[in-house]
PDB file of C-alpha atoms in Angstrom:
ATOM      1  CA  MET A   1      -9.211  57.818   6.092  1.00 41.00           C
ATOM      2  CA  SER A   2     -11.970  60.614   5.913  1.00 39.00           C
ATOM      3  CA  LEU A   3     -13.609  60.583   2.484  1.00 40.00           C
ATOM      4  CA  PRO A   4     -13.401  63.834   0.329  1.00 42.00           C
ATOM      5  CA  VAL A   5     -16.243  66.165   0.174  1.00 39.00           C
ATOM      6  CA  ARG A   6     -18.131  65.706  -3.051  1.00 41.00           C
ATOM      7  CA  GLU A   7     -19.160  68.655  -5.044  1.00 49.00           C
ATOM      8  CA  ARG A   8     -22.715  68.771  -6.499  1.00 43.00           C
ATOM      9  CA  SER A   9     -23.351  69.434 -10.066  1.00 41.00           C
ATOM     10  CA  PRO A  10     -24.508  73.056 -10.568  1.00 38.00           C
ATOM     11  CA  ARG A  11     -27.093  71.719 -13.099  1.00 37.00           C
ATOM     12  CA  PRO A  12     -29.496  69.331 -11.749  1.00 34.00           C
ATOM     13  CA  GLY A  13     -31.400  67.010 -14.079  1.00 35.00           C
ATOM     14  CA  GLY A  14     -30.558  66.177 -17.660  1.00 37.00           C
ATOM     15  CA  GLY A  15     -28.592  63.288 -19.261  1.00 43.00           C
ATOM     16  CA  ARG A  16     -25.485  63.887 -17.420  1.00 47.00           C
ATOM     17  CA  HIS A  17     -27.087  62.396 -14.438  1.00 50.00           C
ATOM     18  CA  ARG A  18     -28.167  59.164 -15.716  1.00 60.00           C
ATOM     19  CA  ARG A  19     -26.369  56.201 -13.864  1.00 74.00           C
ATOM     20  CA  PRO A  20     -23.368  55.439 -15.732  1.00 80.00           C
ATOM     21  CA  VAL A  21     -23.188  51.804 -14.491  1.00 87.00           C
ATOM     22  CA  PRO A  22     -26.123  49.596 -13.557  1.00 79.00           C
ATOM     23  CA  THR A  23     -27.247  49.622  -9.858  1.00 81.00           C
ATOM     24  CA  SER A  24     -26.627  45.918  -9.625  1.00 79.00           C
ATOM     25  CA  LEU A  25     -24.089  43.595 -11.465  1.00 86.00           C
ATOM     26  CA  PRO A  26     -23.551  39.952 -11.649  1.00 84.00           C
ATOM     27  CA  PRO A  27     -20.644  38.457  -9.160  1.00 84.00           C
ATOM     28  CA  ASP A  28     -18.472  37.759 -12.131  1.00 86.00           C
ATOM     29  CA  ALA A  29     -18.653  41.286 -13.389  1.00 92.00           C
ATOM     30  CA  PRO A  30     -15.242  42.772 -14.471  1.00 95.00           C
ATOM     31  CA  MET A  31     -13.324  44.392 -11.797  1.00 96.00           C
ATOM     32  CA  LEU A  32     -12.550  48.008 -12.042  1.00 97.00           C
ATOM     33  CA  VAL A  33      -8.810  48.744 -11.971  1.00 98.00           C
ATOM     34  CA  LEU A  34      -7.774  52.450 -11.562  1.00 98.00           C
ATOM     35  CA  ALA A  35      -4.111  52.698 -12.844  1.00 98.00           C
ATOM     36  CA  THR A  36      -2.508  55.819 -11.513  1.00 97.00           C
ATOM     37  CA  PRO A  37       0.855  57.036 -13.122  1.00 93.00           C
ATOM     38  CA  GLY A  38       1.942  58.270  -9.582  1.00 88.00           C
ATOM     39  CA  GLY A  39       1.622  56.741  -6.154  1.00 91.00           C
ATOM     40  CA  THR A  40      -1.571  55.049  -4.811  1.00 94.00           C
ATOM     41  CA  GLY A  41      -1.984  57.429  -1.850  1.00 93.00           C
ATOM     42  CA  GLY A  42      -3.290  60.961  -1.845  1.00 93.00           C
ATOM     43  CA  VAL A  43      -5.730  61.971  -4.509  1.00 95.00           C
ATOM     44  CA  ALA A  44      -5.610  58.543  -6.265  1.00 96.00           C
ATOM     45  CA  GLU A  45      -6.724  56.921  -3.285  1.00 97.00           C
ATOM     46  CA  GLU A  46      -9.604  59.634  -2.603  1.00 96.00           C
ATOM     47  CA  ILE A  47     -10.751  59.136  -6.167  1.00 97.00           C
ATOM     48  CA  ALA A  48     -11.157  55.380  -5.592  1.00 97.00           C
ATOM     49  CA  ALA A  49     -12.950  55.980  -2.383  1.00 97.00           C
ATOM     50  CA  VAL A  50     -15.305  58.271  -4.017  1.00 96.00           C
ATOM     51  CA  VAL A  51     -16.013  55.779  -6.940  1.00 96.00           C
ATOM     52  CA  ARG A  52     -16.556  52.914  -4.341  1.00 96.00           C
ATOM     53  CA  VAL A  53     -19.220  55.081  -2.293  1.00 95.00           C
ATOM     54  CA  ASP A  54     -20.976  56.081  -5.400  1.00 93.00           C
ATOM     55  CA  ASN A  55     -20.701  52.608  -7.088  1.00 93.00           C
ATOM     56  CA  PRO A  56     -20.939  49.954  -4.268  1.00 93.00           C
ATOM     57  CA  GLN A  57     -21.889  47.372  -6.865  1.00 94.00           C
ATOM     58  CA  ILE A  58     -18.441  47.611  -8.575  1.00 94.00           C
ATOM     59  CA  GLU A  59     -15.412  45.785  -7.124  1.00 95.00           C
ATOM     60  CA  VAL A  60     -12.564  48.706  -7.361  1.00 97.00           C
ATOM     61  CA  ARG A  61      -8.867  48.002  -7.219  1.00 97.00           C
ATOM     62  CA  LEU A  62      -6.115  50.818  -7.301  1.00 98.00           C
ATOM     63  CA  THR A  63      -2.748  50.319  -8.499  1.00 98.00           C
ATOM     64  CA  ALA A  64       0.201  52.217  -9.846  1.00 97.00           C
ATOM     65  CA  VAL A  65       0.803  51.650 -13.539  1.00 96.00           C
ATOM     66  CA  ALA A  66       4.182  50.172 -12.615  1.00 96.00           C
ATOM     67  CA  ASP A  67       2.528  47.561 -10.552  1.00 97.00           C
ATOM     68  CA  LEU A  68      -0.508  46.931 -13.003  1.00 97.00           C
ATOM     69  CA  ALA A  69       0.629  43.556 -14.208  1.00 96.00           C
ATOM     70  CA  ASP A  70       0.588  42.062 -10.778  1.00 96.00           C
ATOM     71  CA  ALA A  71      -2.682  43.822  -9.833  1.00 96.00           C
ATOM     72  CA  LEU A  72      -4.743  42.411 -12.559  1.00 96.00           C
ATOM     73  CA  PRO A  73      -7.094  39.630 -11.400  1.00 93.00           C
ATOM     74  CA  ALA A  74      -6.328  36.102 -12.437  1.00 89.00           C
ATOM     75  CA  GLY A  75      -8.895  34.254 -14.272  1.00 88.00           C
ATOM     76  CA  ARG A  76     -11.418  37.371 -14.224  1.00 90.00           C
ATOM     77  CA  ASP A  77     -12.128  40.002 -16.782  1.00 94.00           C
ATOM     78  CA  ALA A  78     -11.017  43.689 -15.510  1.00 97.00           C
ATOM     79  CA  VAL A  79     -11.480  47.175 -16.942  1.00 97.00           C
ATOM     80  CA  VAL A  80      -8.467  49.275 -16.655  1.00 98.00           C
ATOM     81  CA  VAL A  81      -9.169  53.113 -16.264  1.00 98.00           C
ATOM     82  CA  PRO A  82      -6.123  55.444 -16.427  1.00 98.00           C
ATOM     83  CA  LEU A  83      -6.350  58.283 -14.007  1.00 97.00           C
ATOM     84  CA  LEU A  84      -5.260  60.696 -16.616  1.00 96.00           C
ATOM     85  CA  THR A  85      -6.871  63.690 -18.332  1.00 96.00           C
ATOM     86  CA  TRP A  86      -5.430  62.962 -21.657  1.00 96.00           C
ATOM     87  CA  ASP A  87      -3.904  59.835 -23.528  1.00 95.00           C
ATOM     88  CA  ASP A  88      -0.365  60.046 -22.552  1.00 95.00           C
ATOM     89  CA  PRO A  89       1.349  57.862 -25.080  1.00 96.00           C
ATOM     90  CA  VAL A  90       4.122  56.702 -22.607  1.00 95.00           C
ATOM     91  CA  VAL A  91       1.529  55.794 -19.866  1.00 96.00           C
ATOM     92  CA  MET A  92      -0.866  54.146 -22.103  1.00 97.00           C
ATOM     93  CA  ALA A  93       1.837  51.923 -23.546  1.00 97.00           C
ATOM     94  CA  GLU A  94       2.946  50.897 -20.098  1.00 97.00           C
ATOM     95  CA  ILE A  95      -0.649  49.951 -19.442  1.00 97.00           C
ATOM     96  CA  GLY A  96      -0.927  47.996 -22.679  1.00 97.00           C
ATOM     97  CA  LYS A  97       2.403  46.026 -21.921  1.00 97.00           C
ATOM     98  CA  ALA A  98       1.248  45.295 -18.482  1.00 97.00           C
ATOM     99  CA  ILE A  99      -2.120  43.862 -19.698  1.00 96.00           C
ATOM    100  CA  ALA A 100      -0.245  41.768 -22.319  1.00 95.00           C
ATOM    101  CA  THR A 101       2.371  40.455 -19.616  1.00 94.00           C
ATOM    102  CA  ALA A 102      -0.389  39.514 -17.299  1.00 93.00           C
ATOM    103  CA  GLY A 103      -2.299  37.617 -19.882  1.00 88.00           C
ATOM    104  CA  SER A 104      -5.642  38.385 -18.224  1.00 82.00           C
ATOM    105  CA  GLY A 105      -8.915  39.274 -19.662  1.00 85.00           C
ATOM    106  CA  ALA A 106      -8.381  43.080 -19.032  1.00 95.00           C
ATOM    107  CA  VAL A 107      -9.220  45.831 -21.416  1.00 96.00           C
ATOM    108  CA  ALA A 108      -7.913  49.471 -20.866  1.00 97.00           C
ATOM    109  CA  THR A 109     -10.153  52.439 -21.649  1.00 97.00           C
ATOM    110  CA  GLU A 110      -9.071  55.898 -22.855  1.00 96.00           C
ATOM    111  CA  ALA A 111      -8.051  58.704 -20.607  1.00 96.00           C
ATOM    112  CA  LEU A 112     -10.908  60.659 -18.891  1.00 97.00           C
ATOM    113  CA  GLY A 113     -10.610  63.713 -21.101  1.00 93.00           C
ATOM    114  CA  PRO A 114     -11.569  65.682 -23.008  1.00 95.00           C
ATOM    115  CA  HIS A 115     -15.216  65.793 -21.713  1.00 95.00           C
ATOM    116  CA  PRO A 116     -17.610  68.490 -20.837  1.00 96.00           C
ATOM    117  CA  LEU A 117     -17.466  67.151 -17.160  1.00 96.00           C
ATOM    118  CA  LEU A 118     -13.818  68.194 -17.155  1.00 96.00           C
ATOM    119  CA  ALA A 119     -14.728  71.486 -18.390  1.00 96.00           C
ATOM    120  CA  GLU A 120     -17.408  71.845 -15.459  1.00 95.00           C
ATOM    121  CA  ALA A 121     -14.856  70.569 -12.839  1.00 96.00           C
ATOM    122  CA  LEU A 122     -12.269  73.093 -13.869  1.00 97.00           C
ATOM    123  CA  HIS A 123     -14.743  75.945 -13.898  1.00 96.00           C
ATOM    124  CA  ILE A 124     -15.697  74.982 -10.235  1.00 95.00           C
ATOM    125  CA  ARG A 125     -12.033  74.823  -9.369  1.00 96.00           C
ATOM    126  CA  LEU A 126     -11.488  78.299 -10.707  1.00 97.00           C
ATOM    127  CA  ALA A 127     -14.661  79.510  -8.983  1.00 95.00           C
ATOM    128  CA  GLU A 128     -13.442  78.189  -5.532  1.00 95.00           C
ATOM    129  CA  ARG A 129     -10.419  80.546  -5.794  1.00 95.00           C
ATOM    130  CA  GLY A 130     -12.419  83.433  -6.979  1.00 95.00           C
ATOM    131  CA  LEU A 131     -10.996  83.345 -10.357  1.00 96.00           C
ATOM    132  CA  ALA A 132     -14.359  82.607 -12.500  1.00 93.00           C
ATOM    133  CA  ARG A 133     -18.070  83.397 -12.129  1.00 85.00           C
ATOM    134  CA  ALA A 134     -19.677  80.602 -10.183  1.00 78.00           C
ATOM    135  CA  ASP A 135     -22.359  78.693 -12.238  1.00 61.00           C
ATOM    136  CA  ARG A 136     -25.942  79.542 -12.136  1.00 48.00           C
ATOM    137  CA  VAL A 137     -26.969  78.258  -8.977  1.00 41.00           C
ATOM    138  CA  ARG A 138     -23.821  78.818  -7.436  1.00 47.00           C
ATOM    139  CA  LEU A 139     -24.209  82.684  -6.490  1.00 46.00           C
ATOM    140  CA  LEU A 140     -23.618  84.113 -10.013  1.00 50.00           C
ATOM    141  CA  ASN A 141     -21.392  87.061 -10.090  1.00 49.00           C
ATOM    142  CA  VAL A 142     -21.999  90.030 -12.450  1.00 57.00           C
ATOM    143  CA  SER A 143     -18.565  90.481 -13.830  1.00 73.00           C
ATOM    144  CA  SER A 144     -15.693  88.196 -14.478  1.00 84.00           C
ATOM    145  CA  PRO A 145     -12.819  88.411 -12.091  1.00 93.00           C
ATOM    146  CA  VAL A 146     -10.242  87.629 -14.924  1.00 96.00           C
ATOM    147  CA  ASP A 147      -9.791  88.300 -18.537  1.00 97.00           C
ATOM    148  CA  ALA A 148      -8.625  85.049 -19.818  1.00 98.00           C
ATOM    149  CA  VAL A 149      -7.492  81.622 -18.644  1.00 98.00           C
ATOM    150  CA  ILE A 150      -4.527  79.371 -19.200  1.00 98.00           C
ATOM    151  CA  LEU A 151      -5.277  75.637 -19.339  1.00 98.00           C
ATOM    152  CA  GLY A 152      -2.134  74.275 -17.739  1.00 97.00           C
ATOM    153  CA  THR A 153      -0.993  70.702 -18.671  1.00 97.00           C
ATOM    154  CA  VAL A 154       2.181  68.466 -18.313  1.00 95.00           C
ATOM    155  CA  GLY A 155       3.574  66.238 -21.085  1.00 94.00           C
ATOM    156  CA  GLY A 156       4.962  68.935 -23.515  1.00 94.00           C
ATOM    157  CA  GLU A 157       3.475  69.888 -26.886  1.00 94.00           C
ATOM    158  CA  ARG A 158       1.674  66.530 -27.162  1.00 95.00           C
ATOM    159  CA  ALA A 159      -0.152  67.393 -24.033  1.00 96.00           C
ATOM    160  CA  VAL A 160      -0.993  70.770 -25.089  1.00 96.00           C
ATOM    161  CA  HIS A 161      -2.675  69.509 -28.502  1.00 96.00           C
ATOM    162  CA  ALA A 162      -4.576  67.013 -26.529  1.00 96.00           C
ATOM    163  CA  VAL A 163      -6.271  69.277 -24.194  1.00 96.00           C
ATOM    164  CA  GLN A 164      -7.199  71.633 -26.698  1.00 97.00           C
ATOM    165  CA  ALA A 165     -10.858  70.242 -26.869  1.00 97.00           C
ATOM    166  CA  THR A 166     -11.237  70.823 -23.185  1.00 97.00           C
ATOM    167  CA  ALA A 167     -10.038  74.501 -23.549  1.00 97.00           C
ATOM    168  CA  VAL A 168     -12.737  75.090 -26.014  1.00 97.00           C
ATOM    169  CA  LEU A 169     -15.230  73.384 -23.737  1.00 97.00           C
ATOM    170  CA  LEU A 170     -14.100  75.744 -20.800  1.00 97.00           C
ATOM    171  CA  ALA A 171     -14.138  78.747 -22.885  1.00 96.00           C
ATOM    172  CA  SER A 172     -17.556  78.218 -23.643  1.00 95.00           C
ATOM    173  CA  ARG A 173     -18.418  77.773 -20.131  1.00 94.00           C
ATOM    174  CA  LEU A 174     -16.656  80.946 -19.081  1.00 94.00           C
ATOM    175  CA  THR A 175     -17.366  82.903 -22.104  1.00 94.00           C
ATOM    176  CA  LEU A 176     -13.601  84.103 -21.973  1.00 95.00           C
ATOM    177  CA  PRO A 177     -10.477  83.165 -24.013  1.00 97.00           C
ATOM    178  CA  VAL A 178      -8.840  79.996 -22.842  1.00 97.00           C
ATOM    179  CA  VAL A 179      -5.483  78.819 -24.152  1.00 97.00           C
ATOM    180  CA  ALA A 180      -3.756  75.552 -23.498  1.00 97.00           C
ATOM    181  CA  ALA A 181       0.024  75.762 -22.467  1.00 97.00           C
ATOM    182  CA  SER A 182       2.716  73.514 -20.890  1.00 96.00           C
ATOM    183  CA  LEU A 183       3.647  73.630 -17.378  1.00 96.00           C
ATOM    184  CA  ASP A 184       6.740  71.481 -17.842  1.00 93.00           C
ATOM    185  CA  SER A 185       8.105  72.585 -21.189  1.00 92.00           C
ATOM    186  CA  GLU A 186       8.870  75.594 -23.451  1.00 89.00           C
ATOM    187  CA  PRO A 187       7.140  77.553 -24.824  1.00 85.00           C
ATOM    188  CA  GLY A 188       5.155  77.392 -21.652  1.00 93.00           C
ATOM    189  CA  VAL A 189       2.623  79.271 -19.528  1.00 96.00           C
ATOM    190  CA  ASP A 190       4.821  82.333 -19.376  1.00 94.00           C
ATOM    191  CA  VAL A 191       4.973  82.745 -23.148  1.00 95.00           C
ATOM    192  CA  ALA A 192       0.966  82.175 -23.176  1.00 97.00           C
ATOM    193  CA  ALA A 193       0.646  84.983 -20.660  1.00 97.00           C
ATOM    194  CA  GLN A 194       2.701  87.241 -22.754  1.00 96.00           C
ATOM    195  CA  ARG A 195       0.476  86.701 -25.716  1.00 96.00           C
ATOM    196  CA  LEU A 196      -2.788  87.161 -23.991  1.00 97.00           C
ATOM    197  CA  ARG A 197      -1.620  90.328 -22.264  1.00 97.00           C
ATOM    198  CA  ALA A 198      -0.385  91.547 -25.789  1.00 97.00           C
ATOM    199  CA  ALA A 199      -3.911  91.056 -26.881  1.00 96.00           C
ATOM    200  CA  GLY A 200      -5.518  93.128 -24.077  1.00 96.00           C
ATOM    201  CA  ALA A 201      -6.008  90.358 -21.370  1.00 97.00           C
ATOM    202  CA  GLU A 202      -4.336  91.745 -18.185  1.00 96.00           C
ATOM    203  CA  ARG A 203      -5.948  89.568 -15.327  1.00 97.00           C
ATOM    204  CA  LEU A 204      -4.985  85.966 -15.983  1.00 98.00           C
ATOM    205  CA  ALA A 205      -5.739  82.683 -14.250  1.00 98.00           C
ATOM    206  CA  ILE A 206      -4.158  79.151 -14.540  1.00 98.00           C
ATOM    207  CA  ALA A 207      -6.624  76.325 -14.407  1.00 98.00           C
ATOM    208  CA  PRO A 208      -4.459  73.075 -14.027  1.00 97.00           C
ATOM    209  CA  CYS A 209      -5.818  70.431 -16.229  1.00 97.00           C
ATOM    210  CA  LEU A 210      -4.373  67.755 -13.904  1.00 95.00           C
ATOM    211  CA  ILE A 211      -5.834  65.265 -11.637  1.00 95.00           C
ATOM    212  CA  GLY A 212      -2.911  66.148  -9.167  1.00 91.00           C
ATOM    213  CA  HIS A 213      -0.416  63.147  -9.376  1.00 90.00           C
ATOM    214  CA  GLU A 214       0.958  63.639 -12.774  1.00 89.00           C
ATOM    215  CA  ALA A 215       3.433  66.522 -11.589  1.00 89.00           C
ATOM    216  CA  PRO A 216       5.038  67.886  -8.656  1.00 90.00           C
ATOM    217  CA  ALA A 217       2.566  69.958  -6.408  1.00 84.00           C
ATOM    218  CA  GLU A 218       4.673  73.081  -6.645  1.00 93.00           C
ATOM    219  CA  ILE A 219       4.621  73.296 -10.668  1.00 96.00           C
ATOM    220  CA  VAL A 220       1.422  75.145 -10.834  1.00 96.00           C
ATOM    221  CA  GLU A 221       2.571  77.637  -8.109  1.00 95.00           C
ATOM    222  CA  ARG A 222       5.926  78.361 -10.097  1.00 95.00           C
ATOM    223  CA  ALA A 223       4.123  78.911 -13.229  1.00 96.00           C
ATOM    224  CA  ALA A 224       1.565  81.255 -11.765  1.00 96.00           C
ATOM    225  CA  ALA A 225       4.321  83.201  -9.987  1.00 96.00           C
ATOM    226  CA  ALA A 226       6.335  83.588 -13.153  1.00 93.00           C
ATOM    227  CA  ALA A 227       3.167  84.709 -15.113  1.00 95.00           C
ATOM    228  CA  GLU A 228       1.803  86.772 -12.395  1.00 96.00           C
ATOM    229  CA  ALA A 229      -1.601  85.051 -12.555  1.00 97.00           C
ATOM    230  CA  GLY A 230      -3.981  83.405 -10.019  1.00 97.00           C
ATOM    231  CA  HIS A 231      -4.378  79.671 -10.090  1.00 97.00           C
ATOM    232  CA  ALA A 232      -6.851  77.086  -9.203  1.00 97.00           C
ATOM    233  CA  GLU A 233      -6.273  73.715  -7.560  1.00 96.00           C
ATOM    234  CA  PRO A 234      -5.785  70.581  -9.743  1.00 96.00           C
ATOM    235  CA  LEU A 235      -8.952  68.525 -10.295  1.00 97.00           C
ATOM    236  CA  GLY A 236      -8.240  66.180  -7.414  1.00 95.00           C
ATOM    237  CA  ALA A 237     -10.969  63.837  -6.329  1.00 95.00           C
ATOM    238  CA  HIS A 238     -13.703  65.907  -7.820  1.00 95.00           C
ATOM    239  CA  SER A 239     -16.910  64.173  -8.170  1.00 94.00           C
ATOM    240  CA  ALA A 240     -16.732  64.788 -12.087  1.00 95.00           C
ATOM    241  CA  VAL A 241     -13.438  62.728 -12.089  1.00 96.00           C
ATOM    242  CA  ALA A 242     -15.104  59.970 -10.160  1.00 96.00           C
ATOM    243  CA  GLU A 243     -18.152  60.011 -12.584  1.00 95.00           C
ATOM    244  CA  LEU A 244     -16.042  59.951 -15.585  1.00 97.00           C
ATOM    245  CA  VAL A 245     -14.376  56.797 -14.063  1.00 97.00           C
ATOM    246  CA  ALA A 246     -17.465  55.030 -13.638  1.00 95.00           C
ATOM    247  CA  ARG A 247     -18.605  56.277 -17.076  1.00 95.00           C
ATOM    248  CA  ALA A 248     -15.322  54.750 -18.672  1.00 96.00           C
ATOM    249  CA  TYR A 249     -16.206  51.456 -16.977  1.00 95.00           C
ATOM    250  CA  GLY A 250     -19.772  51.472 -17.744  1.00 94.00           C
ATOM    251  CA  SER A 251     -18.970  51.993 -21.520  1.00 92.00           C
ATOM    252  CA  GLN A 252     -16.906  48.806 -21.545  1.00 92.00           C
ATOM    253  CA  LEU A 253     -19.824  47.020 -19.871  1.00 88.00           C
ATOM    254  CA  ALA A 254     -22.079  48.150 -22.721  1.00 84.00           C
ATOM    255  CA  THR A 255     -19.817  46.602 -25.391  1.00 79.00           C
TER     256      THR A 255
END
C-alpha cells in the first residue's frame, strides 16, 4: 500500500507544532486503537498509516466500531480514538459498550473536532479545488473565488449544531460567511444555499466536514449539484487529522 501524500502546515513554527506524544514510550504504554464507524480500508487505513509513520513509538491498531470489543488488547491499557469530526452519540455509545463488554483497561477520547486544525484542513481542501484563497505561503490570491461556504455534515440537526464551532473557525480563516448544514436530512444544504443567495452570496462552495467514511461518497456531489455550488473533497487522510489523533492519544497519556 502506498502512503498518502502528507500536507505541510502553511504556518511553520508556533505551538501547533510541538510534538503531541513523547518521542519514546515505555513498552507497556497504552495501545492506540483507532475506531472507525465505517470499514477499515480506504481512508481509515490511510489515516492509520500516517499516524504510524509520524509516531513510530506508538503501537496503532485500526478497527471498526462494530469489532472494537474483540480488538481491544487483553491485559493492557488502550486509548480508543474515534475517527469522527464530532461526538456522534450513537457511535460514542457503541464505543462505550464495547469497552465495557471487553472489560479492558481502555479509555475513549472525544471526537477530533471542533479544533482549529480541522478548520485549517478544510481551508486547504477548499483551496485545492480553487474554492478559497490559499494560505499565506500557498500562493495567496487577491480575491476570494466564492462568496460563502456551506460546512456540510451528516447526522442531522445534532451534527449541524456540533460543527458550529468549526464553522466559526473556518469563517475566521476565510473571512467569509460559513454556515453549517446537513447533507443527509432536511432542512439541508439546499435551504442553506437559498438563504445565503437571498443575502447576496451568489458563488457558493461546500466544505464537507467529514473524514470520508461516515457517508456515501456521492452524498457531497448530489448536494453540490442541487445547490449549484462547488465542493471540496472530504478531509480524508489529511495530516491535520493524523495530528489530531496523536494529540488525543497524548492528552490521555498526560492524564
